[in-house]
XYZ file of C-alpha atoms in Angstrom:
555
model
C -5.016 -11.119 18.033
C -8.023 -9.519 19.193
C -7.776 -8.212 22.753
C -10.635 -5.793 23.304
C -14.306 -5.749 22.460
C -16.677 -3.300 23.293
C -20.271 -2.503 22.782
C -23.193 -0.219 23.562
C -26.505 0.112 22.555
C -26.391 -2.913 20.442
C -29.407 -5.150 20.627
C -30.379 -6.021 24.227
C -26.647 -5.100 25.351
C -26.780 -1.505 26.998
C -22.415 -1.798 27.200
C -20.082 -5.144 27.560
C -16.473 -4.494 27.350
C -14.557 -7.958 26.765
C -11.179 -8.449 27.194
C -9.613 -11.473 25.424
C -6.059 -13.147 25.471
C -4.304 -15.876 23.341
C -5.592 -19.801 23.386
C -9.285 -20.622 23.200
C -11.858 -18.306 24.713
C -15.344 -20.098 25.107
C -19.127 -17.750 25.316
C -22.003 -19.376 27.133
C -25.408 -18.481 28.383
C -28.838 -19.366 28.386
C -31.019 -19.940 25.171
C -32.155 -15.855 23.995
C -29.194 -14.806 26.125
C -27.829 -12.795 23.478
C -24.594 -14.785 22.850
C -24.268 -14.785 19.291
C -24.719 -11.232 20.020
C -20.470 -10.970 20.370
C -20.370 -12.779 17.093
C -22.707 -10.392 15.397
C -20.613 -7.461 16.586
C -17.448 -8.346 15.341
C -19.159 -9.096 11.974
C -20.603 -5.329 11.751
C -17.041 -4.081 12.823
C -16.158 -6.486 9.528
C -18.559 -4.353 7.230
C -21.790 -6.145 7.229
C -24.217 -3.795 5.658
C -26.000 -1.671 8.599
C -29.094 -2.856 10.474
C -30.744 0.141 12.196
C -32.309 -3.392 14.137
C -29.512 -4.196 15.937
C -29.584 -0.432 18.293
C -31.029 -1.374 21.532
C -34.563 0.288 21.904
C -34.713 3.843 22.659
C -30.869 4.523 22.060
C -29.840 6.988 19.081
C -26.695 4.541 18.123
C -24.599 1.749 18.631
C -21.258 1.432 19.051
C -18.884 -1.083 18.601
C -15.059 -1.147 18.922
C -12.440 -3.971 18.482
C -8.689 -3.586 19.592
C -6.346 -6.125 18.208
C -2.162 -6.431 18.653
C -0.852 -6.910 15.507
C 2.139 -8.726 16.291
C 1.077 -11.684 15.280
C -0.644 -10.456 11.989
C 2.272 -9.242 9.258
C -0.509 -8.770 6.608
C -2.641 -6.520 8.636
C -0.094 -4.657 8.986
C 1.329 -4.570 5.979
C -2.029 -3.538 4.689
C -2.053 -0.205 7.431
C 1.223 0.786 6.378
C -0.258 0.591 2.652
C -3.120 2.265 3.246
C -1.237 5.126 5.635
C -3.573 3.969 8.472
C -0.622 2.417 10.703
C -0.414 2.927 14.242
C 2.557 0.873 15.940
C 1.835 -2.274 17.230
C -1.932 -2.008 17.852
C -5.072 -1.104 15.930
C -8.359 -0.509 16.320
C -12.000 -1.101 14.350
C -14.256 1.579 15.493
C -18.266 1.679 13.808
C -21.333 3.290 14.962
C -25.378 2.075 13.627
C -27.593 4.910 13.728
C -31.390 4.264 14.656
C -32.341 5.825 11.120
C -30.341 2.866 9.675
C -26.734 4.833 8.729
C -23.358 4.007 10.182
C -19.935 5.132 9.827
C -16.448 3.537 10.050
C -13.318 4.571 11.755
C -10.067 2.424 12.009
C -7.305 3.625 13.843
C -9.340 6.629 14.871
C -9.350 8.085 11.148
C -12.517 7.925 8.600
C -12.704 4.489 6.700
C -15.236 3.200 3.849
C -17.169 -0.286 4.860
C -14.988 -2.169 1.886
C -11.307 -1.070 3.616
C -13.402 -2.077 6.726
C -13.925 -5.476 5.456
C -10.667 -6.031 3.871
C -8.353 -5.195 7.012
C -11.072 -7.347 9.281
C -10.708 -10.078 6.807
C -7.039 -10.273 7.762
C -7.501 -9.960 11.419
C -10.864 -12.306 12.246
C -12.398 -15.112 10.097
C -15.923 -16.025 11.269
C -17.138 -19.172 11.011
C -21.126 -20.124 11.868
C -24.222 -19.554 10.587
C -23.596 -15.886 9.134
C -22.312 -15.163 5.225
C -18.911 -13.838 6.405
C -17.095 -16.185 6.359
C -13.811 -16.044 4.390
C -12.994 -19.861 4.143
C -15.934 -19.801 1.754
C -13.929 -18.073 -0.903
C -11.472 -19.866 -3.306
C -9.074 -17.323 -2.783
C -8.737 -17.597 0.895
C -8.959 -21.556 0.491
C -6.028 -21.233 -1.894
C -4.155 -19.176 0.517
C -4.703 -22.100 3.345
C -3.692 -24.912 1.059
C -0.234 -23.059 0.220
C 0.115 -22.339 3.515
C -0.708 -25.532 4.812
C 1.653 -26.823 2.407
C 4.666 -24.279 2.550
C 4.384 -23.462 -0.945
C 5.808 -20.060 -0.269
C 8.603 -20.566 -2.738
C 7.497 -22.093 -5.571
C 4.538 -19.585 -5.295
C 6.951 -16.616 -5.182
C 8.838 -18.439 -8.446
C 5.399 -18.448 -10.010
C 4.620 -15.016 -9.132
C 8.189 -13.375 -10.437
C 8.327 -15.596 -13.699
C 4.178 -14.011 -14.043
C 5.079 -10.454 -13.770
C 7.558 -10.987 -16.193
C 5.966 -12.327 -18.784
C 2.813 -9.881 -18.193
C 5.271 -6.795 -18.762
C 6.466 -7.717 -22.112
C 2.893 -8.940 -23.482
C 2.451 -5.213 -22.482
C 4.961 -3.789 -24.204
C 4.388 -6.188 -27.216
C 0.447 -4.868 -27.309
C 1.756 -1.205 -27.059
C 4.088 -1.828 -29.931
C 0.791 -3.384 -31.982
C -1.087 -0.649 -30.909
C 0.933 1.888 -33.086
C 0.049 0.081 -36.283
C 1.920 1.926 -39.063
C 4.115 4.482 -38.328
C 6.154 5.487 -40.855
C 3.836 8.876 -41.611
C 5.281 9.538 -37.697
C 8.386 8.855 -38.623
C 8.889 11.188 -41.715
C 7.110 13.724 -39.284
C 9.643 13.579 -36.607
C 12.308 13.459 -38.986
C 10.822 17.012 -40.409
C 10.946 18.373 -36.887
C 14.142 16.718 -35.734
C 15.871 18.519 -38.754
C 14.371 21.443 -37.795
C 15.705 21.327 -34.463
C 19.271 20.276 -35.570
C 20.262 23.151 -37.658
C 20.659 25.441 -34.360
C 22.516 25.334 -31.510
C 19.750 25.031 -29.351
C 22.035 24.343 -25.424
C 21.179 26.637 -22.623
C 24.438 27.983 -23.039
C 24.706 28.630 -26.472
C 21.091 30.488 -26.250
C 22.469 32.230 -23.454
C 25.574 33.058 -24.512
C 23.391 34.237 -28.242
C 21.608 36.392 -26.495
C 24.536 38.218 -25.005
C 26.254 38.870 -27.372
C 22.927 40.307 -29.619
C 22.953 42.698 -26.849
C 26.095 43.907 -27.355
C 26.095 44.376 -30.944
C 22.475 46.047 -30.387
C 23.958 48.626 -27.981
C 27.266 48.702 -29.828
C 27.491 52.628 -30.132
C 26.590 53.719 -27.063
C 29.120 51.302 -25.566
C 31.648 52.846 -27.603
C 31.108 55.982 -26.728
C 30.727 55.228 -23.268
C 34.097 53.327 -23.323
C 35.767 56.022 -25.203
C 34.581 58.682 -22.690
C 36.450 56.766 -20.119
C 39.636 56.118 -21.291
C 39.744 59.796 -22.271
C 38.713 60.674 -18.616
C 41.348 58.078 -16.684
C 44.223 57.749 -19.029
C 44.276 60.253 -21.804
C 46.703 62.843 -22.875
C 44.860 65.708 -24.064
C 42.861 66.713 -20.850
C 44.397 66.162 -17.293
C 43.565 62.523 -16.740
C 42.849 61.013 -13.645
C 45.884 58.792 -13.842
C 48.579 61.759 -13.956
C 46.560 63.540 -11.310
C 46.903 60.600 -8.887
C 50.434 60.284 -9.656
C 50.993 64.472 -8.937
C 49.358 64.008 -5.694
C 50.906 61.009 -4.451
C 54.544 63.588 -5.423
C 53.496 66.566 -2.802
C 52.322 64.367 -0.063
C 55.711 62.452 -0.212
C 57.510 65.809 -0.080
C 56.218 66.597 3.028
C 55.454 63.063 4.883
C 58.604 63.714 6.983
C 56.862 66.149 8.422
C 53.308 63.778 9.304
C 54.017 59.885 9.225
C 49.965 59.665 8.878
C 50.580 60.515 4.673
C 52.337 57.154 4.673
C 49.291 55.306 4.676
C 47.515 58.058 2.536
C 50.076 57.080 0.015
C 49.658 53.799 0.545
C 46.172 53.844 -0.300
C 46.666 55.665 -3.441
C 49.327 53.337 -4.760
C 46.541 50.551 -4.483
C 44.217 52.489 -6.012
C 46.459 53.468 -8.829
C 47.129 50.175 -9.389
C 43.293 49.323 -9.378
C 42.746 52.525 -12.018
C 45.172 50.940 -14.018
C 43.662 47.918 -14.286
C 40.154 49.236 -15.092
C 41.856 51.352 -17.977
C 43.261 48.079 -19.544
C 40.148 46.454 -19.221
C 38.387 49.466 -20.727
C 40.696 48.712 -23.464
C 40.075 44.838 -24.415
C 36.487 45.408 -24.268
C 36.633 48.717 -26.825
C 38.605 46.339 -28.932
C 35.531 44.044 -28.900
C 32.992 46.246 -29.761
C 32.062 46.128 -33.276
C 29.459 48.263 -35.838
C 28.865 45.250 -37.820
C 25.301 45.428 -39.416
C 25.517 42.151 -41.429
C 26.566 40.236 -38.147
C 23.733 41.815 -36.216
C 21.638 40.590 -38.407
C 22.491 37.482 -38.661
C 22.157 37.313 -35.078
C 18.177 38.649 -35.093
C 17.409 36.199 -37.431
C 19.039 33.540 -35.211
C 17.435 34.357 -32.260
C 14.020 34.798 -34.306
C 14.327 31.313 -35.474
C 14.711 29.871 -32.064
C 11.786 31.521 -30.204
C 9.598 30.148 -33.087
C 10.900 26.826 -32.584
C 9.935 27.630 -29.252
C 6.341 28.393 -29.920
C 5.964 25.391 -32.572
C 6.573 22.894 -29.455
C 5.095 24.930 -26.665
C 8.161 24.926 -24.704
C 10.664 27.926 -23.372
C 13.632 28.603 -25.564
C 16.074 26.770 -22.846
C 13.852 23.539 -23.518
C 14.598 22.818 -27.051
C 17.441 20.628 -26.312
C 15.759 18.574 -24.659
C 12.634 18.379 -26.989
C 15.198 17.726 -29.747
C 16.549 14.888 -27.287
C 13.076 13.330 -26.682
C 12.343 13.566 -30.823
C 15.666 11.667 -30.997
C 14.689 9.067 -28.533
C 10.786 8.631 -30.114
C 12.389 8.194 -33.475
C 15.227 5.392 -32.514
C 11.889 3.292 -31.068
C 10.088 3.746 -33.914
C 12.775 3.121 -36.117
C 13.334 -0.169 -33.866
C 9.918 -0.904 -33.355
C 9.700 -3.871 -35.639
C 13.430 -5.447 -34.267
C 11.451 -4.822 -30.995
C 8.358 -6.853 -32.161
C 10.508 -9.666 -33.498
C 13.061 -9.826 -30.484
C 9.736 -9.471 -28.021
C 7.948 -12.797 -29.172
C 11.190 -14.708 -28.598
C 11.424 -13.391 -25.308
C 7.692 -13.920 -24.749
C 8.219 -17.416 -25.535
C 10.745 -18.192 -23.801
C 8.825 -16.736 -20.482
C 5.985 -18.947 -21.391
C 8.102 -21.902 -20.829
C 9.398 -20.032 -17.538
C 6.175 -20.284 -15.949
C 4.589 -23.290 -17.340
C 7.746 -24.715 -15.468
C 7.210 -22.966 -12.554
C 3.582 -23.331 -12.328
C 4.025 -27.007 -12.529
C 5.998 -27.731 -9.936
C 3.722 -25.748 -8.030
C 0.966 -27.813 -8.967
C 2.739 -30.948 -8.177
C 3.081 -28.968 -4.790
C -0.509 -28.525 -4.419
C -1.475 -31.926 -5.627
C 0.446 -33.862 -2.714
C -0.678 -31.194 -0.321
C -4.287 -31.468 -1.186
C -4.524 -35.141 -0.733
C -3.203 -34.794 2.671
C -5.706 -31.511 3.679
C -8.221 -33.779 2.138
C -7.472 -37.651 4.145
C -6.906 -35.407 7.343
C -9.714 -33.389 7.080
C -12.314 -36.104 6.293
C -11.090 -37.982 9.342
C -11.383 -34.894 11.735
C -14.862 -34.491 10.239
C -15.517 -38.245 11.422
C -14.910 -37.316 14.491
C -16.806 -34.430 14.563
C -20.252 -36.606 14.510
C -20.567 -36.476 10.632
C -19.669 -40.129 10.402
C -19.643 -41.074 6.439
C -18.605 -37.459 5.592
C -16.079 -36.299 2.990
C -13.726 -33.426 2.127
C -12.222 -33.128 -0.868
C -9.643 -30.492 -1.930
C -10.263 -30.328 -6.050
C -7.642 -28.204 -7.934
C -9.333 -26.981 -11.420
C -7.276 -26.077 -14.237
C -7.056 -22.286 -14.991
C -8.310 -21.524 -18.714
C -6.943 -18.156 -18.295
C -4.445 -16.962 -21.456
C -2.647 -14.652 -19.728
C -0.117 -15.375 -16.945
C -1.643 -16.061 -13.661
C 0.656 -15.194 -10.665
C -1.278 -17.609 -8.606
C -0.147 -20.759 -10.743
C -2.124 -22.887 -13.533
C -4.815 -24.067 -11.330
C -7.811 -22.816 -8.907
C -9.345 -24.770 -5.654
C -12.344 -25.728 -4.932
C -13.015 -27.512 -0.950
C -15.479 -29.701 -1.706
C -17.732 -31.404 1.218
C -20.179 -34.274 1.071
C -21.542 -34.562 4.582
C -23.465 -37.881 4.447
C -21.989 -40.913 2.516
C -23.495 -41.750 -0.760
C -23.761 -37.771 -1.187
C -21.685 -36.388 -3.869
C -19.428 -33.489 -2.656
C -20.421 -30.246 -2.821
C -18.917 -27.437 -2.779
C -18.470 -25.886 0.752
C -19.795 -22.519 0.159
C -23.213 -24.444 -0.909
C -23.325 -26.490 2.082
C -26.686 -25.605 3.652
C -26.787 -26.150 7.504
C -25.107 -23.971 9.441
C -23.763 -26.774 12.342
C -21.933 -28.525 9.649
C -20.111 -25.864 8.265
C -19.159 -24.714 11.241
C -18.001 -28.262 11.753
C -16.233 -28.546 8.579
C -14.757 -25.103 8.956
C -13.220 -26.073 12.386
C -11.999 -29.691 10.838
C -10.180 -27.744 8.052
C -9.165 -24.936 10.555
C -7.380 -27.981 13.090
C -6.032 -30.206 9.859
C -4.189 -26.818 8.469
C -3.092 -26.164 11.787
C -0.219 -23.259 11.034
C -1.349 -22.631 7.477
C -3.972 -20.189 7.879
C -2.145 -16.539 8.577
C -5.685 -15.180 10.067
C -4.609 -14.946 13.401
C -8.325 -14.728 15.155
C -10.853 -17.290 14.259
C -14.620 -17.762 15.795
C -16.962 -20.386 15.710
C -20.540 -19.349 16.366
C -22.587 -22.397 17.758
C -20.396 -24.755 16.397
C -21.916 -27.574 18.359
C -25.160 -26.907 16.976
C -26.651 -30.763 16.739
C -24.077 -32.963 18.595
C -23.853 -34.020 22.335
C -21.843 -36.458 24.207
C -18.241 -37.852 23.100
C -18.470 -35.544 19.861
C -19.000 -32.939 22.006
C -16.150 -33.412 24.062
C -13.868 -34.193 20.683
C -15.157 -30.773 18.965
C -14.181 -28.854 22.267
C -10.495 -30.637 22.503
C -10.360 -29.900 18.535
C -11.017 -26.122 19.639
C -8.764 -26.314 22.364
C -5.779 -27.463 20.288
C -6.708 -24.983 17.140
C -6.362 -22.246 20.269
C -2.865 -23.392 21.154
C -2.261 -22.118 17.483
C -4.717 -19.425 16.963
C -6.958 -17.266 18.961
C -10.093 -19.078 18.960
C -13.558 -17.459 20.344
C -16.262 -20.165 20.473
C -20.246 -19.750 21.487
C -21.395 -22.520 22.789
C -24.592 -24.219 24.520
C -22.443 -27.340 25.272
C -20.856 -28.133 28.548
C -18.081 -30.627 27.253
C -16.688 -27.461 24.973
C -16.947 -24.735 27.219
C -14.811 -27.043 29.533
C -11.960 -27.139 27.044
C -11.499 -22.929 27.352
C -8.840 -21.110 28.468
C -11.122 -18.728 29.839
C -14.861 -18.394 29.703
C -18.166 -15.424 29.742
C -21.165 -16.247 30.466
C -24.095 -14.122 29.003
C -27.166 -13.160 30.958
C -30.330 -11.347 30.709
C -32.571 -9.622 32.872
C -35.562 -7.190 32.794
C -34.329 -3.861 33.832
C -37.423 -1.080 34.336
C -39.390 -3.709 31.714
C -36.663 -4.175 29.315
C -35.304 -7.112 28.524
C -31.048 -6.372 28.670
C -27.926 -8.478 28.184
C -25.059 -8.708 30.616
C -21.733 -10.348 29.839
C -19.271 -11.499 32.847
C -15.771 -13.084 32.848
C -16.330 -16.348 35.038
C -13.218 -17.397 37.734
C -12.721 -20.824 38.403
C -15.716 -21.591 40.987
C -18.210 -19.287 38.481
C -16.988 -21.321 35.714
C -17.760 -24.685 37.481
C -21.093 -23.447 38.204
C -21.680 -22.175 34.864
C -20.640 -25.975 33.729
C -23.431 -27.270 35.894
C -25.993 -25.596 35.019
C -25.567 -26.191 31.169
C -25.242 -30.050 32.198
C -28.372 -30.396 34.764
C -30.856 -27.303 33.754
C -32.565 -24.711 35.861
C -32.155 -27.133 38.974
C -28.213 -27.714 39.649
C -27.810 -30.220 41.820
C -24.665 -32.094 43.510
C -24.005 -34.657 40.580
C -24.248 -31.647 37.981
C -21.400 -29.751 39.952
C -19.517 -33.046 40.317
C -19.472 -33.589 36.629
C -18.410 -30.127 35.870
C -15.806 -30.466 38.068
C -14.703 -33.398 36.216
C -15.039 -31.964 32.606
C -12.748 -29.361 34.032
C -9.999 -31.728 35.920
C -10.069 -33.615 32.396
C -8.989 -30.588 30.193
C -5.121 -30.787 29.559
């Protein structure tokens, strides 16, 4: 819902800020009062191209900013979260038109392009008037009201899931036909799959290869070294460091008698000895290991040789040929099953084809019942609405598309024939502006809870009527804004009397330029506002007491 408006510099407006609430706000003023003005600003802050025209004389820019809660507006916010432009509960459409005819775009206070502009606005305001945005002109959005206004929601989801379905395996069926013949792939992965399978090619094993090469490379010098300390802890030619421990562990017990303190000395030692001892064994098992075998060395060069060219054939590190040989193994079982694949997918593609012709069906049986009764409702609300004779017709038009359509088997088309004996036309070709705002607002009150825009405006949608019409189109507003939010401009007494709450637009010469004012009316303003749009430049007694009734009549 949109709750804040503000503008500078725009046109004849030096700054208006307008704050709005739920239910149907009505916009008045004098003829050249720069009403449609509002209108015109929320359709630049919905990324209408930039008109340098629109900055008010002798200003560098305009600015205009909208603030909407989203709380009644899912896909908006959806869309933020999407986009990574969320903030909370609220948002806000900021844009600026330079004199020298550029703009930018802000939303949420962060850089935006004019097309994410138009496609968050387009789920937060629909404008409806004389003006090219407008999104009820689209078939997409007028397929989105009729399944609305019909609760298709779950045979459209049905649709949609049996759709993506069916999509993914005529994807993997075209990928499959894409490969043409590959057995020459085949008998090459085999080659290098073979390759790969003659060595043991785990982490560990290369590890553990590479280890022990090291060994074997260093073999002598590790015997030596091993020898040299076995000789120096435990052997018998030399005084070893063994029997000296033991000798001096002897004369400090003789005397410890003598200094308790040795006790611990000794203690120490025995751990120590049995530590030595220990290493000594150790020294042992690994001399035992240690090997001068030339023809094993070998072996293991030309191991490890092997490996770090397999490496540099497939451009990987030695501790990723495992899994290179894993993904060779998986490539060559889908080949290999490629044509089971082929043959399995066009049963299964079948068989969704049937899915969603079923599902699409009932969904156009949905659609059919619904559009008769958008259709007989409409064209009576459009009676009403001073276009006796008129007729809307909601025309669903069979899809030709091959491939599965998430949105069901059939497009629509809102067709309009304003003047009996016409044949309907489609609604974006209607011509004047007063009836398609008309129409809009008859389709907008006949979908009443179908259409998830949650702001809606109607620019001069009286344009061309007067008396009881009048009076029906502003109760038709007033009901659509017990719904929606509903903004109207309007030159008509008998609508701006339906409002929940009402601005009137003035102008004035200020130092010889024309500017625009915009003011929030209270109750006595409004009545006064109500006469003078019923008796002229001259109010007099039995304009007030008319616009006193209009107002005692509204619900």
């Amino acid at each position: 819902m949109l709750t804040l408006l503000t503008i500078k510099d725009f046109a004849v407006v030096r700054t208006a800020e307008l704050e709005f609430g739920a239910g149907l706000t009505v916009i008045s003023g004098e003829t050249g009062a720069g009403k449609s003005l509002l209108v015109d600003a929320l359709g630049f802050l919905s990324g209408l191209r930039a008109d340098s025209g629109m900055v008010r004389h002798g200003a560098e820019r305009a600015e205009l900013s909208a603030q909407f809660d989203l709380s009644d507006a899912m896909p908006a916010r959806d869309w933020l979260r999407e986009q990574e432009l969320d903030e909370g509960d609220d948002c806000q459409l900021r844009r600026t038109l330079r004199a020298d005819g550029g703009s930018k775009a802000w939303i949420n206070g962060r850089p935006a392009t004019l097309a994410q502009l138009g496609e968050l606005a387009g789920l937060l305001v629909e404008i409806h008037g004389q003006h090219e945005h407008q999104a009820l002109l689209s078939k997409a959005s007028q397929l989105a009201l009729l399944d609305g206004f019909g609760g298709h929601e779950a045979a459209l989801t049905a649709v949609e899931t049996v759709a993506a379905h069916w999509n993914a395996l005529l994807r993997e069926r075209e990928a499959l036909s894409k490969q043409g013949d590959v057995s020459e792939r085949i008998a090459y992965l085999e080659h290098q799959f073979a390759e790969l399978q003659r060595e043991a090619l785990e982490p560990d094993a290369i590890a553990e290869l590479g280890a022990t090469h090291r060994r074997h490379a260093h073999a002598a010098a590790l015997i030596a070294a091993c020898d040299g300390a076995f000789a120096r802890l435990a052997g018998e030619d030399a005084p070893s460091m063994t029997r000296q421990l033991q000798q001096t562990r002897s004369e400090l017990m003789r005397v410890v008698e003598h200094e308790p303190r040795l006790a611990d000395i000794d203690a120490l030692l025995d751990a120590a000895s049995i530590q030595l001892d220990e290493a000594i064994a150790l020294i042992e098992r690994v001399r035992e290991d240690l090997d001068l075998d030339p023809a094993q060395f070998e072996d293991m060069e030309r191991r490890l040789g092997r490996i770090h060219d397999l490496a540099r054939k497939h451009r990987v590190a030695p501790e990723q040929l495992a899994a290179q040989r894993d993904a060779l193994a998986a490539e060559l079982e889908l080949l290999r099953s490629a044509g089971q694949r082929v043959t399995a997918l066009d049963g299964e593609i079948a068989a969704a084809r049937k899915q969603w012709q079923a599902a699409a069906a009932k969904l156009t049986e949905a659609r059919t019942k619904t559009a008769k009764a958008l259709s007989k409702s409409t064209t009576a609300l459009i009676g009403e609405l001073g276009m006796g004779g008129g007729k809307f017709e909601v025309a669903l038009e069979p899809n030709a598309a091959e491939r599965p359509d998430a949105n069901g088997a059939e497009r629509v088309e809102f067709l309009v024939s304003a003047n009996a004996g016409q044949p309907p036309r489609p609604l974006r070709k209607v011509a004047s502006g007063g009836e398609l705002s008309r129409i809009s607002l008859a389709i907008e009150v006949a979908a009443l809870g179908g259409d998830l825009v949650p702001t809606m405006v109607f620019d001069e949608v009286d344009s061309g009527i007067g008396g009881a019409v009048a009076e029906i189109v502003g109760q038709k507003l007033r009901a659509l804004g017990e719904k929606r939010q509903a903004l109207c401009v309007t030159h008509l007494p008998q609508v701006a009397a339906q409002g929940h709450a009402h601005y009137r637009v003035s102008k004035a010469a200020s130092d010889g330029v024309t500017q625009s004012a915009v003011e929030k009316l209270d109750a006595k303003q409004r009545a006064e506002e109500l006469a003078r749009m019923l008796g002229g430049v001259e109010v007099s007694k039995e304009a007030r007491a008319a616009a006193k009734r209009l107002l005692s009549n509204v619900d």
